[in-house]
Amino acid sequence: MGLADFLFNRRKHKNNNKITAEELFQQENISKKYYKSLDKNIKQIQELFEHSFDFTVDKIKLGDTDACVCYLGTMLSKDTLTNKVLNSLHPQNDHPKPKDINSIRDNYFPTVSYEYADTFHTVVWNVLNGYAVIMVDGQGKALSLEIGNIEKRAITEPSTQTIIRGPKEAFTEDINTNISLIRKRIRNPHLKFESFYVGRDTKTHLVIGYMSTITNADILEEVKKRIEKIDIGGVLDSGNIEELISDKSFTPFPLIFNTERPDSICGHIMEGKVALILDGSPFVLTVPSVLTDFFESSEDYYQPFLMSSFVRLIRYMSFMIALVLPSLYVALSTFHQELMPTQLLLSIQAQREGVPFPAVIEIFVMELTFEIMREAGVRMPRAVGQTVSIVGALVIGQAAVEAGLVSNVLVIIVAFTAIASFVSPIYNFSISTRLLRFILILFSAIFGLYGVLLFLIVMVIHLVSLRSFGVPYLAAVAPFNIKEQDDIFVRFPIWANRKRPSYLYPESPMKKKGKNIPSPPPARGGGK
Amino acid sequence: MKKRLLFLLCAASVILTGCWDSIELNDIAIVTGMAIDPGKEKKYRLTVGYVNPAQYSKQNPAHGAPVSIMTLEGNSLPEISAKMNVGVSRRLIFSHTRALYINEKVAKEDGVSHFLDSLERSPQFRNDFNILITKNNSASDFAMINDPVERVPSLKVQKSIKSLLKSWGGDPRVRLTDFIDAIIAEGRSPVASTVVIDGDPEKGQNAESNMEVKAPARIMLDGLAVFKKDKLIGYLSLDDTRNYLWTQKLESTMISIPCEEDGDKNNPLYFDIVITNNKSEMKTYYKGNQPQLELNIFSEASINSMQCQKDLSSKEIYTELEKRSDKQIKNMITETIKKVQNDFGVDIFGFGEALNRQHYKKAKKVLGHWNEEFSRADVDVNVKIALRRSGTRNKSFISELPKKDVED
């Protein structure tokens, strides 16, 4: 029960996936009552949707009974609405005219998915979700029909996490598409998706996905609890959720993993993590996350293990380079000239001849320039991208050196650092190295190597203190676990990797039973 | 309380410590060579050679002097070097000093211990520069001689010593701490390399001398300087230096050996062997009252050239050549040891240290006057050379010539 110590007491959760409209609207000043009188209902719904051009109430007559269809025209496909709903109800149709709402559904819409709304809240909620709601005079409930949805973006290749080998699908903004991308990969009834609505005003759909046979129940409980605690006006992207549920906000390190790759999410779910999918965001989160997750790309598992182990080591190395290289340069060149080999010192000194700034100013200016160029590169319209890169490379790089404002070796260091900081497969991890780098340069300029070391010690202390949903952020490295090392710094072959990470306390710790090491069949004919 | 203490500790680690001695690369002058001469008015005259960094710039190399020098007189090294900025614009840093030239007069008359202390004490000096005794010319000349390849003279000297040590041997491999250890040790006397200038030092200082194919002046290694305590008492030649190294640790060397012991005096024939692996073992003991110095050397070698008509495909010839080499090397080394015994009477080899290790009780009695004991000791050198290979050829093509043609 080690993990349970970190978490709060287990709480009996309502095992009820269906969230009622009453719960969603309980905070708002909306009348609850659904009247038997059609006019009263039309009046209160028209008051509610006042000043919305797309809200429509079509009044019809079913025989001699008054009825109406109300919907938001922008939230559903009008073709389907006309074909499936309005045409069937047209008075010239020679259907019998039933007055009972149940028989209306049975007679007119036997193939359309539907829902009965017996409160006014449900009616409003259904209208907001793109249903066409049929209200009939004298009936105690309304009939909501699900009409085909509006246009959505097609599935495309991931734009932030590209790989060479492996599936090329990426999540989209539509939550149903995203869930289907996961379901497609894990065909298992134990793959559960539980639904939540977050945001007081936006009431955004949030779904958590997990394997009920693998994921630790305490972790799951904690995730649900934190989601229920969310109290905010609006949620627009999973980035909002990330900040609202993570263990600690005042840290440069991301405590929650995000990706737009379904295969990566499936891998995490199969390890015992919980995925959080927010409607309207192509970035899906998984919790708990540890530091080493941010150094793993899903391609690591698709390329030969020797190669991916090597690449993974490169990633850790470039993380260190991106973090300390500029500060090492400052420390060595202004404090510890004796630590450099003579020839190297001479050539660096020769390059610095005539540079008017101290090394720390020089490096600060260049690093800032680079950050500005990067920011410009992300924000500017695509059409001017070429201009900025040419101006950036030529003016900042070459001309500054030729004018003698910065030294060559510095440009090399800044460029190398910049490239190294892009190596992390998850973008927001490289942000943390960018931030820390500046502080580190400052430390090295004041205290030399001593400062660099001091800062790194503080950084490691901070990392050790972090938790992601109760799991130590440096899990498998600190606290060190030799059995976990098969998939941390290097990756062992798939057949050798039999266990799920123990720091996630999975309900079933083994991925597979046997040790089926691939080998050639015994040689035939004189093979003995 | 705990938090306050922790905060205090963290604050102390930032506020009370740290190196506020930062200095930009543009404000330092990297000293590569130091030369010590006797002063005219004061005790020493110190010359420092520091690099002119513009010479190392790839973009627009100035055609100036690669190093610049500055000379001052004073009574102690730290004082002079602190005063150097009377004429030098930048702060001197000494951590990259590559060579320390000591004028033989200083070493002979004043001894070296007075300034070695300040070098050992200073945190700036590394223990990797060469201590060189300069012969004939003043030490400051050595800090100025340009070299067309390495440009900085002191870098050239150190590199040349390093290369020589790898290919032939000829530097005692003595650094500052070794030297100081040897001064205070009872069973060993210090040695240092010597250098001379071949050519005209006046011309060699000129940066234009780098334009010439034949350098007008060149710094050359010249052998060993032998010290008694901290005073210079004499020199050994380069050949003796190699023999000295053979008793210490010889990495590799090339040696030519006559084919016949008493061959044709007018046209002697030689074969060369290259020593690739060398082990030497020193034994010092007393036979009655007579000190015995025993040196056992085992070396692996291969034949590198052959002037004599020998058939290298036969085992007997190998044995014969091995015996010739053993004898030759044994004679060389014995001669050097005897020369040191008779001419200088100081134990530069460390036989006394070996005695101290092997016969501690005896050593305690005799180490106080070890140099006299060393001088009267019997020397016994045993050399075993194992010839392993003969290059990419067995018989020399010379052996295939008709005998007459060779003689003609």
Coordinates of N, CA and C in Angstrom, one line a residue, chain B residues 1-172:
Chain B
M1 N 12.5 26.7 13.2 CA 13.9 26.7 13.6 C 14.7 26.0 12.5
K2 N 14.2 24.8 12.2 CA 15.0 24.0 11.2 C 15.0 24.8 9.8
K3 N 13.9 25.4 9.5 CA 13.8 26.1 8.2 C 14.8 27.3 8.3
R4 N 14.8 28.0 9.4 CA 15.7 29.1 9.5 C 17.2 28.7 9.3
L5 N 17.5 27.6 10.0 CA 18.8 27.1 9.9 C 19.2 26.8 8.5
L6 N 18.3 26.1 7.8 CA 18.5 25.7 6.4 C 18.7 27.0 5.5
F7 N 17.9 28.0 5.8 CA 18.0 29.2 5.0 C 19.4 29.8 5.2
L8 N 19.8 29.8 6.5 CA 21.1 30.4 6.8 C 22.2 29.7 6.1
L9 N 22.1 28.3 6.1 CA 23.1 27.6 5.4 C 23.2 27.9 3.9
C10 N 22.0 27.9 3.3 CA 21.9 28.2 1.9 C 22.5 29.6 1.6
A11 N 22.1 30.6 2.5 CA 22.5 31.9 2.2 C 24.0 32.0 2.4
A12 N 24.6 31.3 3.4 CA 26.0 31.3 3.6 C 26.8 30.8 2.4
S13 N 26.2 29.7 1.8 CA 26.9 29.1 0.7 C 26.9 30.0 -0.5
V14 N 26.0 31.0 -0.6 CA 26.0 31.9 -1.7 C 26.8 33.2 -1.3
I15 N 26.5 33.7 -0.1 CA 27.1 35.0 0.2 C 28.5 34.9 0.6
L16 N 28.9 33.9 1.4 CA 30.2 33.9 2.0 C 31.3 33.4 1.0
T17 N 30.8 32.6 0.0 CA 31.8 32.0 -0.8 C 31.7 32.5 -2.2
G18 N 32.2 31.7 -3.1 CA 32.1 32.1 -4.5 C 33.4 32.8 -5.0
C19 N 33.6 32.8 -6.2 CA 34.9 33.3 -6.7 C 34.6 34.7 -7.4
W20 N 34.9 35.7 -6.7 CA 34.7 37.0 -7.3 C 35.9 37.5 -8.1
D21 N 36.8 36.6 -8.3 CA 38.0 36.9 -9.0 C 37.9 36.7 -10.5
S22 N 36.7 37.0 -11.1 CA 36.5 36.7 -12.5 C 37.3 37.7 -13.3
I23 N 37.8 37.3 -14.4 CA 38.6 38.2 -15.3 C 38.4 37.7 -16.7
E24 N 38.1 38.7 -17.6 CA 37.7 38.3 -19.0 C 39.0 37.9 -19.7
L25 N 38.8 37.1 -20.7 CA 39.9 36.6 -21.5 C 40.6 37.7 -22.2
N26 N 39.9 38.8 -22.5 CA 40.6 40.0 -23.1 C 41.5 40.7 -22.2
D27 N 41.4 40.4 -20.9 CA 42.2 41.1 -19.9 C 43.4 40.3 -19.3
I28 N 43.6 39.1 -19.9 CA 44.7 38.3 -19.4 C 45.8 38.1 -20.4
A29 N 47.0 38.0 -20.0 CA 48.1 37.6 -20.8 C 48.5 36.2 -20.4
I30 N 48.6 35.3 -21.3 CA 48.9 33.9 -20.9 C 50.4 33.7 -21.0
V31 N 51.0 33.5 -19.9 CA 52.4 33.3 -19.8 C 52.8 31.9 -20.2
T32 N 53.7 31.7 -21.1 CA 54.0 30.3 -21.5 C 55.5 30.0 -21.1
G33 N 56.3 31.0 -20.9 CA 57.7 30.7 -20.5 C 58.2 31.7 -19.5
M34 N 59.0 31.2 -18.6 CA 59.6 32.1 -17.6 C 61.1 31.9 -17.7
A35 N 61.9 32.9 -17.6 CA 63.4 32.7 -17.6 C 64.0 33.5 -16.4
I36 N 64.9 32.8 -15.7 CA 65.5 33.4 -14.5 C 67.0 33.6 -14.8
D37 N 67.4 34.8 -14.7 CA 68.8 35.1 -14.9 C 69.3 35.8 -13.6
P38 N 70.6 35.8 -13.4 CA 71.1 36.6 -12.2 C 70.9 38.1 -12.5
G39 N 70.5 38.8 -11.5 CA 70.2 40.2 -11.7 C 71.5 41.1 -11.6
K40 N 71.5 42.2 -12.1 CA 72.7 43.1 -12.1 C 72.7 43.9 -10.8
E41 N 71.5 44.4 -10.4 CA 71.4 45.2 -9.2 C 70.7 44.4 -8.1
K42 N 69.7 43.6 -8.5 CA 69.0 42.8 -7.4 C 69.3 41.3 -7.7
K43 N 68.6 40.5 -6.9 CA 69.0 39.1 -6.9 C 68.7 38.4 -8.2
Y44 N 67.5 38.6 -8.7 CA 67.2 37.9 -10.0 C 66.7 38.9 -11.1
R45 N 66.8 38.4 -12.3 CA 66.2 39.1 -13.4 C 65.2 38.1 -14.1
L46 N 63.9 38.4 -14.0 CA 62.9 37.5 -14.5 C 62.4 38.0 -15.8
T47 N 62.4 37.1 -16.8 CA 61.8 37.4 -18.1 C 60.6 36.5 -18.3
V48 N 59.4 37.1 -18.6 CA 58.2 36.3 -18.9 C 57.9 36.5 -20.4
G49 N 57.6 35.3 -21.0 CA 57.1 35.4 -22.4 C 55.6 35.1 -22.4
Y50 N 54.8 36.0 -22.9 CA 53.4 35.8 -23.0 C 52.9 35.8 -24.4
V51 N 51.8 35.1 -24.7 CA 51.3 34.9 -26.0 C 50.6 36.2 -26.5
N52 N 50.8 36.5 -27.7 CA 50.1 37.6 -28.4 C 48.9 36.9 -29.1
P53 N 47.7 37.0 -28.5 CA 46.6 36.2 -29.0 C 46.2 36.5 -30.5
A54 N 46.5 37.7 -30.9 CA 46.1 38.1 -32.3 C 46.7 37.2 -33.3
Q55 N 47.9 36.6 -32.9 CA 48.6 35.7 -33.8 C 47.9 34.4 -34.0
Y56 N 47.0 34.1 -33.0 CA 46.3 32.8 -33.1 C 44.9 33.0 -33.8
S57 N 44.6 34.2 -34.2 CA 43.3 34.4 -34.8 C 43.3 33.9 -36.2
K58 N 42.2 33.1 -36.6 CA 42.2 32.5 -37.9 C 41.7 33.5 -38.9
Q59 N 40.9 34.5 -38.5 CA 40.3 35.4 -39.4 C 41.3 36.4 -40.0
N60 N 41.9 37.2 -39.2 CA 42.9 38.1 -39.7 C 44.2 38.1 -38.9
P61 N 45.0 37.0 -39.1 CA 46.2 36.9 -38.3 C 47.1 38.1 -38.6
A62 N 47.5 38.7 -37.5 CA 48.5 39.8 -37.7 C 49.8 39.2 -37.9
H63 N 50.7 39.9 -38.7 CA 52.0 39.3 -38.9 C 53.0 39.9 -37.9
G64 N 52.6 39.8 -36.6 CA 53.5 40.3 -35.6 C 54.2 39.2 -34.9
A65 N 54.8 39.5 -33.8 CA 55.5 38.5 -33.0 C 54.5 37.6 -32.3
P66 N 54.7 36.3 -32.3 CA 53.8 35.4 -31.6 C 53.8 35.6 -30.1
V67 N 55.0 35.9 -29.6 CA 55.0 36.2 -28.1 C 55.7 37.5 -27.9
S68 N 55.4 38.0 -26.7 CA 56.0 39.3 -26.3 C 56.7 39.0 -25.0
I69 N 57.8 39.7 -24.7 CA 58.5 39.4 -23.4 C 58.6 40.7 -22.6
M70 N 58.8 40.5 -21.3 CA 59.0 41.6 -20.4 C 60.0 41.1 -19.4
T71 N 60.9 42.0 -19.1 CA 62.0 41.7 -18.1 C 62.0 42.7 -17.0
L72 N 62.2 42.2 -15.8 CA 62.3 43.0 -14.6 C 63.3 42.4 -13.6
E73 N 63.9 43.3 -12.8 CA 64.8 42.7 -11.8 C 64.1 42.9 -10.4
G74 N 64.5 42.0 -9.5 CA 63.9 42.0 -8.2 C 64.5 40.9 -7.3
N75 N 64.1 40.9 -6.1 CA 64.7 39.9 -5.2 C 63.9 38.6 -5.0
S76 N 62.7 38.6 -5.5 CA 61.9 37.4 -5.4 C 61.0 37.3 -6.6
L77 N 60.7 36.0 -6.9 CA 59.9 35.8 -8.1 C 58.4 36.4 -8.0
P78 N 57.8 36.2 -6.8 CA 56.4 36.7 -6.7 C 56.4 38.2 -6.9
E79 N 57.4 38.9 -6.3 CA 57.4 40.3 -6.3 C 57.6 40.8 -7.8
I80 N 58.5 40.2 -8.5 CA 58.7 40.6 -9.8 C 57.5 40.4 -10.7
S81 N 56.9 39.2 -10.5 CA 55.8 38.9 -11.4 C 54.6 39.8 -11.1
A82 N 54.4 40.2 -9.8 CA 53.3 41.1 -9.5 C 53.6 42.5 -10.1
K83 N 54.9 42.8 -10.3 CA 55.2 44.2 -10.7 C 55.2 44.3 -12.3
M84 N 55.1 43.1 -12.9 CA 55.2 43.1 -14.4 C 54.3 44.1 -15.1
N85 N 53.2 44.5 -14.5 CA 52.3 45.4 -15.1 C 52.8 46.8 -15.3
V86 N 54.0 47.1 -14.8 CA 54.6 48.4 -15.1 C 54.8 48.5 -16.6
G87 N 54.9 47.3 -17.3 CA 55.1 47.4 -18.7 C 54.1 46.6 -19.5
V88 N 53.4 45.7 -18.9 CA 52.4 44.8 -19.6 C 51.0 45.3 -19.3
S89 N 50.2 45.4 -20.3 CA 48.9 45.9 -20.2 C 47.9 45.0 -19.4
R90 N 48.1 43.7 -19.6 CA 47.1 42.7 -19.1 C 47.6 42.0 -17.9
R91 N 46.7 41.5 -17.1 CA 47.1 40.7 -16.0 C 47.7 39.4 -16.4
L92 N 48.9 39.0 -15.9 CA 49.6 37.8 -16.3 C 48.9 36.6 -15.6
I93 N 48.6 35.6 -16.3 CA 48.3 34.3 -15.6 C 49.3 33.3 -15.9
F94 N 49.7 32.6 -14.9 CA 50.9 31.7 -15.0 C 50.5 30.2 -15.1
S95 N 49.1 29.9 -15.1 CA 48.8 28.5 -15.1 C 49.1 27.8 -16.3
H96 N 49.4 28.5 -17.4 CA 49.8 27.8 -18.6 C 51.3 27.8 -18.9
T97 N 52.1 28.1 -17.9 CA 53.5 28.1 -18.1 C 54.0 26.7 -18.6
R98 N 54.7 26.7 -19.6 CA 55.2 25.5 -20.2 C 56.6 25.2 -19.9
A99 N 57.4 26.2 -19.7 CA 58.8 26.0 -19.5 C 59.4 27.0 -18.6
L100 N 60.3 26.5 -17.7 CA 61.0 27.5 -16.8 C 62.4 27.3 -17.1
Y101 N 63.0 28.4 -17.7 CA 64.4 28.4 -18.0 C 65.2 29.0 -16.9
I102 N 66.2 28.3 -16.4 CA 67.1 28.8 -15.3 C 68.5 28.9 -15.8
N103 N 69.0 30.1 -15.7 CA 70.4 30.3 -16.1 C 71.3 29.5 -15.3
E104 N 72.3 28.9 -16.0 CA 73.2 27.9 -15.2 C 73.9 28.7 -14.1
K105 N 74.1 30.0 -14.3 CA 74.9 30.7 -13.2 C 74.0 30.8 -12.0
V106 N 72.7 31.0 -12.1 CA 71.8 31.0 -11.0 C 71.8 29.7 -10.3
A107 N 71.7 28.6 -11.1 CA 71.7 27.3 -10.5 C 72.9 26.9 -9.8
K108 N 74.1 27.4 -10.4 CA 75.4 27.0 -9.8 C 75.6 27.8 -8.5
E109 N 75.4 29.1 -8.5 CA 75.8 29.9 -7.4 C 74.8 30.0 -6.3
D110 N 73.5 30.4 -6.7 CA 72.5 30.7 -5.6 C 71.8 29.4 -5.3
G111 N 71.7 28.5 -6.2 CA 70.9 27.3 -5.9 C 69.4 27.7 -6.4
V112 N 68.7 26.6 -6.6 CA 67.3 26.9 -7.1 C 66.2 26.9 -6.1
S113 N 66.5 26.5 -4.8 CA 65.5 26.3 -3.9 C 64.7 27.6 -3.5
H114 N 65.4 28.7 -3.6 CA 64.8 29.9 -3.2 C 63.6 30.3 -4.1
F115 N 63.7 30.1 -5.3 CA 62.5 30.4 -6.1 C 61.6 29.2 -6.4
L116 N 62.1 28.0 -6.2 CA 61.2 26.9 -6.4 C 60.1 26.9 -5.3
D117 N 60.4 27.4 -4.1 CA 59.4 27.4 -3.1 C 58.2 28.2 -3.5
S118 N 58.5 29.4 -4.1 CA 57.3 30.2 -4.5 C 56.5 29.6 -5.6
L119 N 57.2 28.9 -6.5 CA 56.4 28.2 -7.6 C 55.5 27.1 -7.0
E120 N 56.1 26.4 -6.0 CA 55.3 25.3 -5.5 C 54.2 25.8 -4.6
R121 N 54.4 26.9 -4.0 CA 53.4 27.5 -3.1 C 52.2 28.1 -3.9
S122 N 52.5 28.7 -5.0 CA 51.5 29.4 -5.8 C 50.4 28.5 -6.3
P123 N 49.2 28.9 -6.1 CA 48.1 28.0 -6.7 C 48.1 28.1 -8.2
Q124 N 48.7 29.1 -8.8 CA 48.6 29.3 -10.2 C 49.3 28.2 -11.0
F125 N 50.5 27.8 -10.5 CA 51.4 27.0 -11.3 C 50.9 25.6 -11.3
R126 N 50.8 25.0 -12.5 CA 50.5 23.5 -12.5 C 51.8 22.8 -12.4
N127 N 51.7 21.5 -12.2 CA 52.9 20.7 -12.0 C 53.3 20.1 -13.4
D128 N 53.1 20.8 -14.5 CA 53.4 20.1 -15.7 C 54.3 20.9 -16.6
F129 N 55.0 21.9 -16.0 CA 56.0 22.6 -16.9 C 57.4 22.0 -16.8
N130 N 58.2 22.2 -17.8 CA 59.6 21.6 -17.8 C 60.5 22.6 -17.1
I131 N 61.4 22.0 -16.3 CA 62.5 22.8 -15.7 C 63.7 22.6 -16.6
L132 N 64.2 23.7 -17.1 CA 65.3 23.6 -18.1 C 66.4 24.5 -17.6
I133 N 67.7 23.9 -17.7 CA 68.9 24.7 -17.3 C 69.5 25.2 -18.6
T134 N 69.7 26.5 -18.8 CA 70.2 27.0 -20.0 C 71.7 27.1 -20.0
K135 N 72.3 26.7 -21.0 CA 73.8 26.7 -21.1 C 74.2 27.9 -22.0
N136 N 75.3 28.4 -21.8 CA 76.0 29.4 -22.6 C 75.2 30.8 -22.7
N137 N 74.0 30.8 -23.3 CA 73.3 32.1 -23.4 C 72.5 32.4 -22.1
S138 N 72.1 33.6 -22.0 CA 71.3 34.0 -20.9 C 69.9 33.4 -21.1
A139 N 69.3 33.1 -20.0 CA 68.0 32.4 -20.0 C 66.9 33.1 -20.8
S140 N 67.0 34.5 -20.7 CA 66.0 35.3 -21.4 C 66.0 35.1 -22.9
D141 N 67.1 34.8 -23.4 CA 67.2 34.5 -24.9 C 66.3 33.4 -25.3
F142 N 66.2 32.4 -24.4 CA 65.4 31.2 -24.7 C 63.9 31.4 -24.8
A143 N 63.5 32.4 -24.0 CA 62.1 32.8 -24.1 C 61.7 33.5 -25.3
M144 N 62.7 33.8 -26.1 CA 62.4 34.7 -27.3 C 62.5 34.0 -28.6
I145 N 63.2 32.9 -28.7 CA 63.5 32.3 -30.0 C 62.3 31.8 -30.7
N146 N 62.0 32.3 -31.8 CA 60.8 32.0 -32.5 C 60.9 30.6 -33.1
D147 N 59.8 30.0 -33.3 CA 59.8 28.7 -34.0 C 58.7 28.8 -35.1
P148 N 59.1 28.4 -36.4 CA 58.2 28.6 -37.5 C 56.9 27.7 -37.4
V149 N 57.1 26.6 -36.7 CA 55.9 25.7 -36.7 C 55.0 25.9 -35.5
E150 N 55.6 25.9 -34.3 CA 54.8 26.1 -33.1 C 54.6 27.6 -32.7
R151 N 55.4 28.4 -33.3 CA 55.3 29.9 -33.1 C 55.7 30.3 -31.6
V152 N 55.0 29.7 -30.6 CA 55.3 30.1 -29.3 C 56.5 29.3 -28.8
P153 N 57.7 29.9 -28.5 CA 58.9 29.1 -28.2 C 58.7 28.1 -27.1
S154 N 58.0 28.5 -26.0 CA 58.0 27.5 -24.9 C 57.1 26.3 -25.2
L155 N 56.1 26.6 -26.0 CA 55.2 25.4 -26.4 C 56.1 24.5 -27.3
K156 N 56.9 25.1 -28.1 CA 57.8 24.3 -29.0 C 58.7 23.4 -28.1
V157 N 59.3 24.0 -27.1 CA 60.3 23.2 -26.3 C 59.5 22.1 -25.6
Q158 N 58.4 22.4 -25.1 CA 57.7 21.3 -24.4 C 57.2 20.2 -25.3
K159 N 56.8 20.6 -26.5 CA 56.3 19.5 -27.4 C 57.5 18.7 -27.9
S160 N 58.6 19.4 -28.1 CA 59.8 18.7 -28.6 C 60.3 17.7 -27.6
I161 N 60.2 18.1 -26.3 CA 60.7 17.2 -25.3 C 59.8 16.0 -25.2
K162 N 58.5 16.3 -25.4 CA 57.5 15.2 -25.3 C 57.7 14.2 -26.4
S163 N 58.0 14.7 -27.6 CA 58.1 13.8 -28.8 C 59.4 13.1 -28.6
L164 N 60.5 13.7 -28.2 CA 61.8 13.1 -28.0 C 61.7 11.9 -27.0
L165 N 60.9 12.2 -26.0 CA 60.8 11.1 -24.9 C 60.1 9.9 -25.5
K166 N 59.2 10.1 -26.5 CA 58.5 9.0 -27.1 C 59.3 8.2 -28.1
S167 N 60.2 9.0 -28.8 CA 60.9 8.3 -29.9 C 62.3 7.9 -29.5
W168 N 62.9 8.6 -28.6 CA 64.4 8.3 -28.4 C 64.7 8.3 -26.9
G169 N 64.0 9.1 -26.1 CA 64.4 9.3 -24.7 C 65.5 10.3 -24.6
G170 N 65.5 11.1 -23.7 CA 66.5 12.2 -23.6 C 66.1 13.3 -22.7
D171 N 65.0 13.1 -22.0 CA 64.5 14.0 -21.1 C 64.3 13.2 -19.8
P172 N 64.7 13.7 -18.7 CA 64.6 12.9 -17.4 C 63.2 12.9 -16.9

